[in-house]
Coordinates of C-alpha atoms in Angstrom, one line a residue:
X1249 CA -0.1 0.0 -0.1
X1250 CA 1.8 3.3 -1.3
X1251 CA 1.0 6.5 0.6
X1252 CA -1.5 8.8 -1.0
X1253 CA -0.2 12.0 -1.8
X1254 CA -1.9 15.0 -3.3
X1255 CA -2.0 14.7 -7.3
X1256 CA -1.0 18.4 -7.4
X1257 CA 0.0 21.5 -5.7
X1258 CA -1.7 24.9 -6.8
X1259 CA 0.3 28.1 -5.2
X1260 CA -1.1 31.5 -5.2
X1261 CA 0.9 34.8 -4.6
X1262 CA -0.8 37.8 -3.3
X1263 CA 0.2 41.1 -2.0
X1264 CA 0.6 44.9 -2.3
X1265 CA 1.4 46.4 -6.1
X1266 CA 5.0 46.4 -6.9
X1267 CA 6.4 44.3 -4.0
X1268 CA 7.7 41.7 -6.6
X1269 CA 5.3 39.4 -6.9
X1270 CA 5.6 38.6 -10.8
X1271 CA 9.5 39.2 -10.8
X1272 CA 9.7 36.3 -8.3
X1273 CA 7.7 34.3 -10.6
X1274 CA 9.6 34.9 -13.5
X1275 CA 13.1 34.9 -11.6
X1276 CA 12.2 31.2 -10.9
X1277 CA 11.0 30.2 -14.5
X1278 CA 14.1 32.0 -16.4
X1279 CA 16.5 32.1 -13.7
X1280 CA 17.2 35.4 -14.1
X1281 CA 16.0 38.7 -13.0
X1282 CA 13.5 40.0 -15.6
X1283 CA 14.5 43.2 -17.6
X1284 CA 10.7 43.9 -18.4
X1285 CA 7.8 42.7 -15.7
X1286 CA 4.2 42.7 -17.0
X1287 CA 1.6 43.6 -14.7
X1288 CA 1.0 40.0 -14.2
X1289 CA 2.2 36.5 -15.0
X1290 CA 0.4 34.2 -16.6
X1291 CA -0.3 30.7 -14.8
X1292 CA 2.9 28.4 -15.1
X1293 CA 2.9 24.6 -14.5
X1294 CA 6.0 23.0 -13.2
X1295 CA 6.0 19.2 -14.4
X1296 CA 6.3 16.7 -11.9
X1297 CA 9.9 15.4 -12.7
X1298 CA 11.2 18.8 -11.7
X1299 CA 9.7 19.6 -8.5
X1300 CA 11.3 18.2 -5.3
X1301 CA 8.1 16.1 -4.2
X1302 CA 7.5 14.8 -7.6
X1303 CA 4.2 16.5 -7.8
X1304 CA 2.9 18.9 -10.7
X1305 CA 2.8 22.5 -9.3
X1306 CA 0.8 25.5 -10.6
X1307 CA 2.0 28.8 -9.6
X1308 CA -0.8 31.7 -10.1
X1309 CA -0.2 35.6 -9.8
X1310 CA -2.3 38.1 -8.8
X1311 CA -2.7 41.8 -10.1
X1312 CA -4.8 44.5 -8.6
X1313 CA -4.6 46.0 -11.8
X1314 CA -5.7 43.3 -14.0
X1315 CA -8.1 41.4 -11.8
X1316 CA -11.4 42.2 -10.1
X1317 CA -12.1 41.2 -6.4
X1318 CA -14.7 38.6 -7.7
X1319 CA -11.9 37.0 -9.8
X1320 CA -9.2 37.1 -6.5
X1321 CA -11.6 35.5 -4.2
X1322 CA -12.1 32.3 -6.6
X1323 CA -8.4 32.4 -6.7
X1324 CA -8.1 32.1 -3.1
X1325 CA -10.7 29.4 -2.9
X1326 CA -8.9 27.3 -5.5
X1327 CA -5.3 27.5 -3.9
X1328 CA -4.1 24.9 -1.9
X1329 CA -1.1 27.5 -0.7
X1330 CA -0.9 31.4 -0.3
X1331 CA 2.2 33.1 -0.4
X1332 CA 1.4 36.8 0.9
X1333 CA 4.5 38.9 -0.7
X1334 CA 5.7 41.9 1.2
X1335 CA 8.9 44.3 0.5
X1336 CA 11.3 44.1 3.3
X1337 CA 12.1 47.9 2.9
X1338 CA 8.2 48.9 2.8
X1339 CA 6.8 49.1 6.0
X1340 CA 3.4 49.9 4.7
X1341 CA 3.5 46.7 2.7
X1342 CA 4.1 44.7 6.1
X1343 CA 1.4 46.3 7.9
X1344 CA -0.7 45.4 4.9
X1345 CA -0.1 41.5 5.7
X1346 CA -2.2 41.8 9.0
X1347 CA -4.8 44.4 8.2
X1348 CA -5.8 43.4 4.8
X1349 CA -4.2 40.0 3.3
X1350 CA -4.7 37.7 6.2
X1351 CA -8.3 38.7 7.1
X1352 CA -9.4 38.7 3.6
X1353 CA -7.8 35.1 3.0
X1354 CA -9.5 33.7 6.3
X1355 CA -12.9 35.0 5.1
X1356 CA -12.8 33.6 1.7
X1357 CA -11.5 30.1 2.5
X1358 CA -13.8 27.1 4.0
X1359 CA -13.1 27.3 7.8
X1360 CA -12.8 23.4 8.0
X1361 CA -9.8 23.1 5.5
X1362 CA -7.4 25.5 6.6
X1363 CA -5.2 27.0 3.5
X1364 CA -1.5 27.3 4.7
X1365 CA 0.3 30.6 4.6
X1366 CA 3.5 31.5 3.6
X1367 CA 5.2 35.0 4.4
X1368 CA 7.8 36.2 1.7
X1369 CA 10.0 39.1 2.4
X1370 CA 11.2 39.8 -1.1
X1371 CA 14.1 42.7 -2.2
X1372 CA 16.5 41.5 0.5
X1373 CA 19.0 42.9 -1.7
X1374 CA 17.7 46.4 -0.7
X1375 CA 18.1 46.3 2.9
X1376 CA 21.3 45.0 5.4
X1377 CA 18.7 44.2 8.2
X1378 CA 16.3 41.4 8.6
X1379 CA 12.2 41.7 9.0
X1380 CA 12.0 38.7 10.9
X1381 CA 12.0 40.7 14.3
X1382 CA 8.8 42.4 12.9
X1383 CA 7.3 38.9 11.2
X1384 CA 7.7 36.7 14.4
X1385 CA 5.1 38.2 16.4
X1386 CA 2.7 37.8 13.1
X1387 CA 3.6 34.1 13.0
X1388 CA 2.9 33.6 16.6
X1389 CA -0.5 35.3 16.1
X1390 CA -1.9 33.0 13.3
X1391 CA -1.5 29.3 13.3
X1392 CA -2.5 29.3 9.5
X1393 CA 1.5 30.6 8.8
X1394 CA 3.6 27.7 8.3
X1395 CA 6.8 29.9 7.8
X1396 CA 8.3 32.9 6.5
X1397 CA 11.3 33.5 4.0
X1398 CA 13.3 36.1 2.9
X1399 CA 14.4 36.3 -0.7
X1400 CA 15.3 38.4 -3.8
X1401 CA 13.9 38.2 -7.1
X1402 CA 16.8 40.4 -8.1
X1403 CA 19.8 38.2 -7.2
X1404 CA 17.6 34.8 -6.9
X1405 CA 18.3 34.6 -3.2
X1406 CA 15.8 31.8 -2.0
X1407 CA 13.8 31.8 -4.8
X1408 CA 13.5 27.9 -5.3
X1409 CA 13.4 27.5 -1.3
X1410 CA 10.5 29.9 -1.4
X1411 CA 8.5 27.6 -3.8
X1412 CA 9.5 24.3 -2.1
X1413 CA 8.5 25.4 1.7
X1414 CA 5.1 26.5 -0.5
X1415 CA 4.9 23.1 -2.1
X1416 CA 5.9 21.5 1.5
X1417 CA 3.5 23.6 3.1
X1418 CA 0.6 21.8 1.1
X1419 CA 2.1 18.1 1.2
X1420 CA 3.4 18.0 4.6
X1421 CA 1.7 20.8 6.7
X1422 CA 2.3 21.4 10.0
X1423 CA -1.3 22.4 11.1
X1424 CA -2.8 18.9 11.9
X1425 CA 0.4 17.9 13.5
X1426 CA 1.6 20.4 15.7
X1427 CA 0.4 23.4 18.0
X1428 CA 3.1 26.1 17.9
X1429 CA 1.2 28.1 20.8
X1430 CA 1.6 25.4 23.1
X1431 CA 4.5 23.8 21.6
X1432 CA 3.2 20.1 21.7
X1433 CA 1.7 17.5 19.2
X1434 CA -2.0 17.7 18.6
X1435 CA -4.2 15.1 19.8
X1436 CA -5.2 13.6 16.6
X1437 CA -1.6 13.2 15.5
X1438 CA -0.6 11.5 18.8
X1439 CA -3.3 9.3 18.3
X1440 CA -2.4 8.1 14.8
X1441 CA 1.4 7.9 16.0
X1442 CA 0.3 5.9 19.1
X1443 CA -1.7 3.6 16.5
X1444 CA 1.1 3.1 14.3
X1445 CA 3.4 2.3 17.2
X1446 CA 1.0 -0.3 18.5
X1447 CA 1.0 -1.9 15.1
X1448 CA 4.5 -1.9 14.8
X1449 CA 5.4 -3.7 18.3
X1450 CA 5.0 -7.1 17.0
X1451 CA 5.5 -8.7 20.4
X1452 CA 3.3 -6.2 22.3
X1453 CA 5.5 -5.7 25.2
X1454 CA 5.5 -2.0 25.0
X1455 CA 8.8 -1.4 23.4
X1456 CA 10.0 -1.2 20.0
X1457 CA 13.3 -3.5 20.1
X1458 CA 16.1 -3.3 17.5
X1459 CA 14.2 -5.8 15.0
X1460 CA 10.9 -3.9 15.2
X1461 CA 12.5 -0.3 14.7
X1462 CA 14.3 -1.9 11.5
X1463 CA 11.1 -3.5 10.2
X1464 CA 9.4 -0.1 11.1
X1465 CA 12.4 1.9 9.0
X1466 CA 12.1 -0.4 6.3
X1467 CA 8.4 -0.2 5.8
X1468 CA 8.2 3.3 6.0
X1469 CA 11.5 4.5 4.4
X1470 CA 12.6 1.4 2.4
X1471 CA 15.9 1.0 4.2
X1472 CA 16.8 -0.4 7.4
X1473 CA 19.0 1.9 10.0
X1474 CA 22.6 1.1 10.4
X1475 CA 23.4 -0.1 14.0
X1476 CA 25.2 3.2 15.0
X1477 CA 22.0 5.4 13.7
X1478 CA 19.8 3.0 15.7
X1479 CA 22.0 3.8 18.9
X1480 CA 22.2 7.5 18.0
X1481 CA 18.5 7.7 18.0
X1482 CA 18.1 6.0 21.4
X1483 CA 20.5 8.3 23.0
X1484 CA 18.9 11.4 21.5
X1485 CA 15.8 10.1 23.6
X1486 CA 17.7 9.0 26.6
X1487 CA 19.4 12.7 26.9
X1488 CA 15.6 14.4 26.6
X1489 CA 13.5 11.4 28.2
X1490 CA 14.3 9.5 31.3
X1491 CA 11.5 7.0 30.3
X1492 CA 11.8 7.4 26.3
X1493 CA 14.0 3.9 26.2
X1494 CA 13.4 0.7 28.3
X1495 CA 15.5 -2.5 28.1
X1496 CA 17.2 -0.7 25.2
X1497 CA 13.9 -0.2 23.4
X1498 CA 11.8 2.7 22.5
X1499 CA 8.8 3.4 24.4
X1500 CA 5.3 5.0 23.1
X1501 CA 6.7 8.1 24.9
X1502 CA 10.1 8.0 23.2
X1503 CA 8.5 7.2 19.8
X1504 CA 5.9 10.5 20.2
X1505 CA 8.9 12.8 21.4
X1506 CA 11.1 11.8 18.4
X1507 CA 8.3 13.1 16.0
X1508 CA 8.0 16.1 17.8
X1509 CA 11.5 16.7 17.7
X1510 CA 11.2 16.0 13.9
X1511 CA 8.2 18.5 13.7
X1512 CA 10.0 21.0 15.6
X1513 CA 13.2 20.9 13.7
X1514 CA 10.9 21.3 10.2
X1515 CA 11.2 17.9 9.2
X1516 CA 7.5 17.1 8.9
X1517 CA 7.9 15.2 5.9
X1518 CA 9.3 12.4 8.0
X1519 CA 6.2 12.1 10.3
X1520 CA 3.9 12.5 7.3
X1521 CA 5.8 9.8 5.1
X1522 CA 4.9 7.4 8.5
X1523 CA 1.5 8.4 8.7
X1524 CA 0.9 8.1 5.0
X1525 CA 2.6 4.8 4.9
X1526 CA 0.1 3.7 7.5
X1527 CA -3.0 4.9 5.5
X1528 CA -3.8 8.4 7.1
X1529 CA -4.9 11.1 5.0
X1530 CA -4.4 14.8 5.4
X1531 CA -6.8 15.1 8.0
X1532 CA -5.4 12.2 9.8
X1533 CA -8.3 9.9 9.4
X1534 CA -7.5 6.7 7.7
X1535 CA -7.9 6.9 4.0
X1536 CA -11.2 5.2 2.5
X1537 CA -8.7 3.8 -0.2
X1538 CA -6.6 1.7 2.4
X1539 CA -9.5 0.7 4.4
X1540 CA -11.5 -0.6 1.7
X1541 CA -9.5 -1.9 -1.3
X1542 CA -11.0 -2.9 -4.2
X1543 CA -12.3 -6.7 -4.3
X1544 CA -14.4 -8.2 -7.0
X1545 CA -16.9 -10.6 -6.1
X1546 CA -19.1 -12.3 -9.0
X1547 CA -22.7 -13.8 -8.3
X1548 CA -22.9 -17.2 -6.4
X1549 CA -19.2 -16.7 -4.9
X1550 CA -18.3 -16.4 -1.2
X1551 CA -15.4 -14.8 0.8
X1552 CA -13.1 -16.7 3.0
X1553 CA -9.7 -15.5 4.6
X1554 CA -6.7 -17.3 3.3
X1555 CA -3.9 -19.2 4.9
X1556 CA -1.6 -15.8 5.1
X1557 CA -4.6 -14.0 6.9
X1558 CA -5.2 -16.6 9.3
X1559 CA -1.3 -16.5 10.2
X1560 CA -1.5 -13.1 10.7
X1561 CA -4.6 -13.3 12.7
X1562 CA -2.7 -15.9 14.9
X1563 CA 0.0 -13.9 15.7
X1564 CA -2.5 -11.0 16.8
X1565 CA -4.2 -13.5 19.1
X1566 CA -0.7 -14.7 20.4
X1567 CA 0.8 -11.3 21.2
X1568 CA -2.6 -10.3 23.2
X1569 CA -2.9 -13.9 25.1
X1570 CA -0.6 -12.8 27.9
X1571 CA -1.5 -15.3 30.3
X1572 CA -1.4 -18.0 27.5
X1573 CA -4.6 -19.7 28.5
X1574 CA -5.7 -19.9 24.8
X1575 CA -8.3 -17.6 25.5
X1576 CA -8.8 -13.7 25.4
X1577 CA -10.2 -12.1 28.7
X1578 CA -12.1 -8.8 28.4
X1579 CA -8.8 -6.6 29.1
X1580 CA -6.7 -8.7 26.9
X1581 CA -9.7 -8.2 23.8
X1582 CA -9.9 -4.5 25.0
X1583 CA -6.3 -4.1 24.4
X1584 CA -5.9 -6.1 21.0
X1585 CA -9.0 -3.5 19.5
X1586 CA -7.1 -0.5 20.9
X1587 CA -6.0 0.0 17.4
X1588 CA -9.4 0.2 16.4
X1589 CA -11.5 3.9 16.5
X1590 CA -14.1 1.8 18.3
X1591 CA -15.1 -1.8 19.8
X1592 CA -16.2 -3.9 16.8
X1593 CA -17.4 -6.9 19.2
X1594 CA -20.3 -6.8 21.3
X1595 CA -21.4 -9.1 23.7
X1596 CA -23.4 -11.2 21.5
X1597 CA -19.9 -12.4 19.7
X1598 CA -19.7 -14.5 23.0
X1599 CA -22.8 -16.3 22.3
X1600 CA -22.0 -16.5 18.3
X1601 CA -18.4 -18.2 19.1
X1602 CA -16.9 -21.2 21.4
X1603 CA -16.0 -19.7 25.1
X1604 CA -14.2 -21.1 27.7
X1605 CA -15.9 -21.8 31.3
X1606 CA -15.4 -17.9 32.0
X1607 CA -17.1 -16.9 28.9
X1608 CA -14.0 -15.7 27.2
X1609 CA -13.6 -16.3 23.6
X1610 CA -11.3 -19.0 23.0
X1611 CA -8.4 -19.0 19.9
X1612 CA -10.8 -21.0 18.2
X1613 CA -13.7 -19.0 18.6
X1614 CA -11.3 -15.9 17.6
X1615 CA -10.8 -17.3 14.5
X1616 CA -14.2 -18.5 14.0
X1617 CA -15.4 -14.8 14.4
X1618 CA -13.1 -13.5 12.0
X1619 CA -14.3 -16.1 9.7
X1620 CA -18.0 -15.1 10.1
X1621 CA -17.4 -11.5 9.2
X1622 CA -15.4 -12.3 6.3
X1623 CA -18.1 -14.5 5.2
X1624 CA -21.1 -12.1 6.0
X1625 CA -19.7 -8.7 5.4
X1626 CA -16.1 -8.7 3.7
X1627 CA -16.3 -4.9 3.7
X1628 CA -16.1 -5.0 7.2
X1629 CA -13.1 -7.5 7.5
X1630 CA -11.3 -5.5 5.3
X1631 CA -11.7 -2.4 7.3
X1632 CA -10.9 -4.5 10.3
X1633 CA -7.7 -5.7 8.9
X1634 CA -6.9 -2.1 8.0
X1635 CA -6.9 -1.0 11.6
X1636 CA -4.9 -4.1 12.6
X1637 CA -2.2 -2.7 9.7
X1638 CA -2.3 -6.4 7.8
X1639 CA -1.0 -5.3 4.8
X1640 CA 2.0 -3.3 6.3
X1641 CA 2.9 -6.4 8.8
X1642 CA 2.2 -9.1 6.5
X1643 CA 3.9 -6.9 3.7
X1644 CA 1.0 -7.3 1.1
X1645 CA -0.3 -4.9 -1.6
X1646 CA -3.6 -4.2 0.2
X1647 CA -5.8 -6.0 2.8
X1648 CA -7.5 -7.7 -0.3
X1649 CA -4.6 -10.2 0.0
X1650 CA -5.9 -11.5 2.5
X1651 CA -9.3 -12.7 1.2
X1652 CA -9.9 -15.7 -0.8
X1653 CA -13.2 -15.2 -3.3
X1654 CA -14.5 -18.9 -3.8
X1655 CA -15.5 -20.3 -7.3
X1656 CA -19.2 -19.8 -8.1
X1657 CA -21.5 -22.7 -6.6
X1658 CA -22.9 -23.8 -9.6
X1659 CA -19.1 -25.0 -10.8
X1660 CA -18.9 -26.8 -7.5
X1661 CA -22.0 -28.8 -8.3
X1662 CA -20.9 -29.5 -11.9
X1663 CA -17.5 -30.7 -10.6
X1664 CA -19.2 -32.5 -7.6
X1665 CA -16.3 -30.9 -5.2
X1666 CA -15.5 -27.8 -3.7
X1667 CA -12.6 -26.3 -2.2
X1668 CA -14.6 -23.8 0.3
X1669 CA -13.9 -23.7 3.6
X1670 CA -16.9 -22.1 5.1
X1671 CA -20.5 -23.4 4.9
X1672 CA -23.6 -21.7 5.6
X1673 CA -27.0 -23.6 7.2
X1674 CA -30.0 -21.7 7.6
X1675 CA -32.2 -22.8 10.6
X1676 CA -35.8 -22.7 10.2
X1677 CA -38.5 -23.6 12.8
X1678 CA -42.0 -21.8 14.3
X1679 CA -41.5 -20.1 17.5
X1680 CA -40.5 -22.0 20.7
X1681 CA -39.0 -24.9 18.3
X1682 CA -35.8 -25.0 19.6
X1683 CA -33.7 -23.4 17.0
X1684 CA -31.8 -21.0 19.3
X1685 CA -30.9 -24.0 21.3
X1686 CA -29.7 -25.8 18.4
X1687 CA -27.3 -22.8 17.5
X1688 CA -26.0 -22.5 21.3
X1689 CA -25.4 -26.4 21.4
X1690 CA -23.0 -26.1 18.4
X1691 CA -21.1 -24.0 20.6
X1692 CA -21.0 -26.4 23.5
X1693 CA -23.8 -24.8 25.7
X1694 CA -26.4 -27.0 27.2
X1695 CA -30.2 -26.1 28.5
X1696 CA -28.8 -25.2 31.9
X1697 CA -26.1 -22.6 30.4
X1698 CA -28.5 -21.3 27.8
X1699 CA -31.0 -20.1 30.1
X1700 CA -28.4 -17.7 31.8
X1701 CA -27.9 -15.6 28.6
X1702 CA -29.7 -12.3 28.6
X1703 CA -32.0 -11.3 25.9
X1704 CA -30.1 -8.4 24.8
X1705 CA -27.0 -10.5 24.1
X1706 CA -28.4 -13.4 22.4
X1707 CA -27.0 -14.2 18.9
X1708 CA -28.7 -15.2 15.5
X1709 CA -25.7 -16.7 14.3
X1710 CA -23.4 -19.6 15.7
X1711 CA -20.1 -20.5 14.0
X1712 CA -17.6 -23.2 14.9
X1713 CA -15.6 -26.1 13.2
X1714 CA -16.4 -29.6 12.4
X1715 CA -14.2 -32.2 10.5
X1716 CA -15.3 -34.0 7.6
X1717 CA -13.0 -36.6 6.4
X1718 CA -10.3 -35.5 8.6
X1719 CA -10.7 -32.0 6.8
X1720 CA -11.6 -28.9 9.2
X1721 CA -14.2 -26.9 8.1
X1722 CA -16.5 -24.0 9.3
X1723 CA -20.1 -24.5 9.7
X1724 CA -22.2 -21.4 10.0
X1725 CA -25.6 -21.4 11.7
X1726 CA -28.2 -18.7 11.3
X1727 CA -31.3 -18.6 12.6
X1728 CA -34.3 -17.3 10.2
X1729 CA -36.8 -15.4 12.0
X1730 CA -40.1 -17.2 11.6
X1731 CA -42.2 -14.4 9.6
X1732 CA -43.1 -17.1 6.7
X1733 CA -44.3 -14.5 4.2
X1734 CA -41.3 -12.4 4.2
X1735 CA -38.4 -14.6 3.7
X1736 CA -35.3 -12.5 1.8
X1737 CA -32.9 -13.8 -0.9
X1738 CA -30.2 -14.1 2.2
X1739 CA -32.6 -16.1 4.3
X1740 CA -32.9 -18.8 1.3
X1741 CA -29.1 -18.4 0.3
X1742 CA -27.4 -21.1 1.6
X1743 CA -25.3 -24.6 1.4
X1744 CA -28.0 -26.7 3.4
X1745 CA -31.6 -26.0 4.9
X1746 CA -31.9 -27.3 8.7
X1747 CA -35.9 -27.4 9.6
X1748 CA -36.3 -27.5 13.5
X1749 CA -39.7 -28.7 14.9
X1750 CA -40.5 -29.2 18.4
X1751 CA -41.0 -33.3 18.8
X1752 CA -43.2 -32.6 22.0
X1753 CA -45.2 -29.9 20.1
X1754 CA -48.4 -31.5 18.1
X1755 CA -48.5 -28.3 15.9
X1756 CA -44.5 -27.6 15.6
X1757 CA -43.7 -29.8 12.5
X1758 CA -46.6 -28.1 10.0
X1759 CA -44.2 -25.0 9.9
X1760 CA -41.3 -27.0 8.6
X1761 CA -43.4 -28.7 6.3
X1762 CA -44.6 -25.6 4.7
X1763 CA -41.4 -24.1 4.4
X1764 CA -40.1 -26.8 2.5
X1765 CA -42.8 -27.1 -0.1
X1766 CA -43.0 -23.2 -0.5
X1767 CA -39.0 -22.9 -0.8
X1768 CA -37.1 -25.7 -1.0
X1769 CA -39.1 -28.8 -2.7
X1770 CA -37.4 -27.7 -6.0
X1771 CA -34.4 -26.6 -5.0
X1772 CA -30.9 -28.3 -5.2
X1773 CA -30.4 -27.2 -1.6
X1774 CA -30.1 -30.3 0.4
X1775 CA -32.5 -30.3 3.4
X1776 CA -32.4 -31.9 7.0
X1777 CA -35.3 -32.3 9.5
X1778 CA -34.5 -31.8 13.3
X1779 CA -36.7 -33.4 15.8
X1780 CA -35.8 -31.4 18.9
X1781 CA -36.4 -31.5 22.6
X1782 CA -36.2 -35.5 22.4
X1783 CA -35.6 -35.7 26.1
X1784 CA -39.6 -34.7 26.3
X1785 CA -42.4 -37.1 25.4
X1786 CA -42.8 -37.2 21.6
X1787 CA -46.4 -36.5 20.4
X1788 CA -48.1 -37.0 17.2
X1789 CA -47.8 -34.0 14.8
X1790 CA -51.1 -32.8 13.6
X1791 CA -50.1 -33.1 9.6
X1792 CA -51.2 -35.3 6.9
X1793 CA -48.3 -37.5 7.2
X1794 CA -45.7 -38.1 9.9
X1795 CA -42.2 -36.5 9.8
X1796 CA -40.8 -39.8 8.8
X1797 CA -43.2 -40.2 6.1
X1798 CA -42.7 -36.7 4.7
X1799 CA -38.7 -37.2 4.5
X1800 CA -39.1 -40.2 2.7
X1801 CA -41.6 -39.0 0.5
X1802 CA -39.2 -35.9 -0.3
X1803 CA -36.0 -38.0 -0.5
X1804 CA -34.6 -36.4 2.9
X1805 CA -32.7 -38.1 5.3
X1806 CA -34.7 -39.3 8.4
X1807 CA -35.4 -36.8 11.1
X1808 CA -32.6 -36.4 13.7
X1809 CA -33.5 -36.4 17.0
X1810 CA -31.7 -34.0 19.1
X1811 CA -31.8 -32.4 22.5
X1812 CA -29.8 -29.7 24.3
X1813 CA -31.0 -30.6 27.7
X1814 CA -27.9 -32.5 28.9
X1815 CA -25.4 -32.4 31.8
X1816 CA -22.3 -32.3 29.5
X1817 CA -21.8 -30.4 26.4
X1818 CA -24.5 -31.4 23.8
X1819 CA -23.3 -34.1 21.3
X1820 CA -22.0 -32.6 18.1
X1821 CA -22.5 -35.3 15.6
X1822 CA -25.5 -33.7 13.8
X1823 CA -23.8 -30.9 12.9
X1824 CA -20.9 -32.9 11.1
X1825 CA -23.8 -34.5 9.5
X1826 CA -25.1 -31.0 8.4
X1827 CA -21.4 -30.0 7.0
X1828 CA -21.0 -33.2 5.3
X1829 CA -24.3 -32.7 3.2
X1830 CA -23.4 -29.2 2.6
X1831 CA -19.8 -30.1 1.3
X1832 CA -21.7 -33.3 -1.2
X1833 CA -24.9 -31.8 -2.0
X1834 CA -24.8 -34.3 -5.1
X1835 CA -24.5 -37.4 -2.8
X1836 CA -27.4 -39.8 -3.3
X1837 CA -30.0 -40.1 -0.3
X1838 CA -29.4 -43.7 -0.2
X1839 CA -25.9 -43.0 0.7
X1840 CA -26.8 -40.2 3.3
X1841 CA -29.1 -43.0 4.8
X1842 CA -26.0 -45.2 5.2
X1843 CA -24.6 -45.5 8.7
X1844 CA -21.1 -46.4 7.1
X1845 CA -21.3 -43.0 5.1
X1846 CA -21.8 -41.1 8.2
X1847 CA -18.9 -43.0 10.2
X1848 CA -16.5 -42.2 7.2
X1849 CA -17.4 -38.7 7.2
X1850 CA -16.9 -38.1 11.3
X1851 CA -14.1 -40.6 11.7
X1852 CA -11.1 -38.4 13.0
X1853 CA -13.2 -35.4 13.9
X1854 CA -12.2 -35.7 17.9
X1855 CA -8.7 -36.3 17.3
X1856 CA -8.3 -33.5 15.0
X1857 CA -10.0 -31.2 17.3
X1858 CA -7.9 -32.3 20.2
X1859 CA -4.8 -32.4 17.9
X1860 CA -5.4 -28.7 16.9
X1861 CA -5.5 -27.4 20.3
X1862 CA -2.3 -29.6 21.4
X1863 CA -0.6 -28.1 18.2
X1864 CA -1.6 -24.4 19.3
X1865 CA 0.0 -25.2 22.8
X1866 CA 3.2 -26.5 21.2
X1867 CA 3.4 -23.5 19.1
X1868 CA 3.1 -21.3 22.2
X1869 CA 5.8 -23.0 24.2
X1870 CA 8.7 -21.5 22.3
X1871 CA 7.4 -18.2 23.3

């Protein structure tokens, strides 16, 4: 991700007549003082390849004799930077800077988009003294003034510097970074640099060690620091700040001090290069282009995280799981999301993914939630990866490099195989049929635990891993609101349909039968019937045929008995069956009814689940 820069810079020169505005422009262009000076120079454009910042620059002159006030106001509104030219040997032209020009410019510019001003003292060849003593109080009075340059159009003194400073004032403005009156960094700048520090602190120990500082340097400036240069930087901080260096690494205070020093010494471009590399725009907001890189998703395709993105997210989990318990406590989670402008996960997430006995999100639950976000709202996932600095840390062109767009589902059906890792199961059922219990049971929550969940913390999604033929897959369950007449395309688009009825309620099955007949009877989406609350007395369903007969008639597997009213965690076999049916929608019903088929599909599930957890602990041990 390359830093964003303005496409061009527009410099306007204003000031009293005869102060030398036109001469300055002509001296710059011809590199000699003009014998004949017109009232006004034509607008000139300096190509990008001859400017220090590699940006096309337009220089615009103003002449009171040739232009109306209205034309002046238009030029002021179009300018990116305005040079107010005065003559160092004319007290009147200096007085006009504050009595006329600055108020006029402020009045004709948008209050929200501050235009930087450069004070230009021309004709320095005519005097032996400097005007700086008079100008400094003016600079202190107006924060819009970036700098002051004394020059001479006649002997070409500081002409190139003048236009360089003007260009720099636009591309690397002081205003958003620093408050000259208070002599400290502005809060927005400190906030942005704090996020950059935390993203660069790869082991989350609160300091940037030599490896992290070199990575940061290489990321921003394409070159590592020599060992001696690294020590020199730390020594500068040590001399000025008692807690700027700790354990031979740079602390956050030291990092912010260094950037304050750069700004105070006029090296704004260093701080701006860092800010832009990490995605910030001129207002110190994260760029929309940085947060939302283009990603084309054809119809019938889904989005998943790829291997590199999972590795990155694992490293983020690892560096915040301070106590190494393979779960994130509320404090650890808050620390992880400290680089976000808001808390992205609400209390419902704890009822969407697997948690430990304390209700903390586990390692598997953490990856599951990222998988869910990627599948349901990939733009939000890209935004989140942006806040974490994925493209920078993983050295990718953009966050989109972490996303896999799957091939169209119809091609999977034709080829009778899929490379997808995430499968969506939409769960239908009448009110009180046990849908919510079915979702929570997938996360290992029995009925007793489910009763402790607050209404406002409930989730209509549940996602976790299952193992089919030894392959780890994500199954995403979505509880569809039982409004029969208003099922949206999203309610119907899925890999498998789960129809849940309460086996103890004689009127519960009818809803499932209706949904199936109206929406899924003629579709290619596989369906499974779940007889929930099987711990209660089963009753005859008040429908034209029994659920078993209905399933046989429509070539579905027989109804699967299910209960979450168990002492331990509910049985997960049913979820393996759902994932298998989603993966192999072309498999015949005869095969689905075969116990051998299910045995082959689920074999190794427990082994792989235990192995996955053990492997994570092994990976943590060296740390």
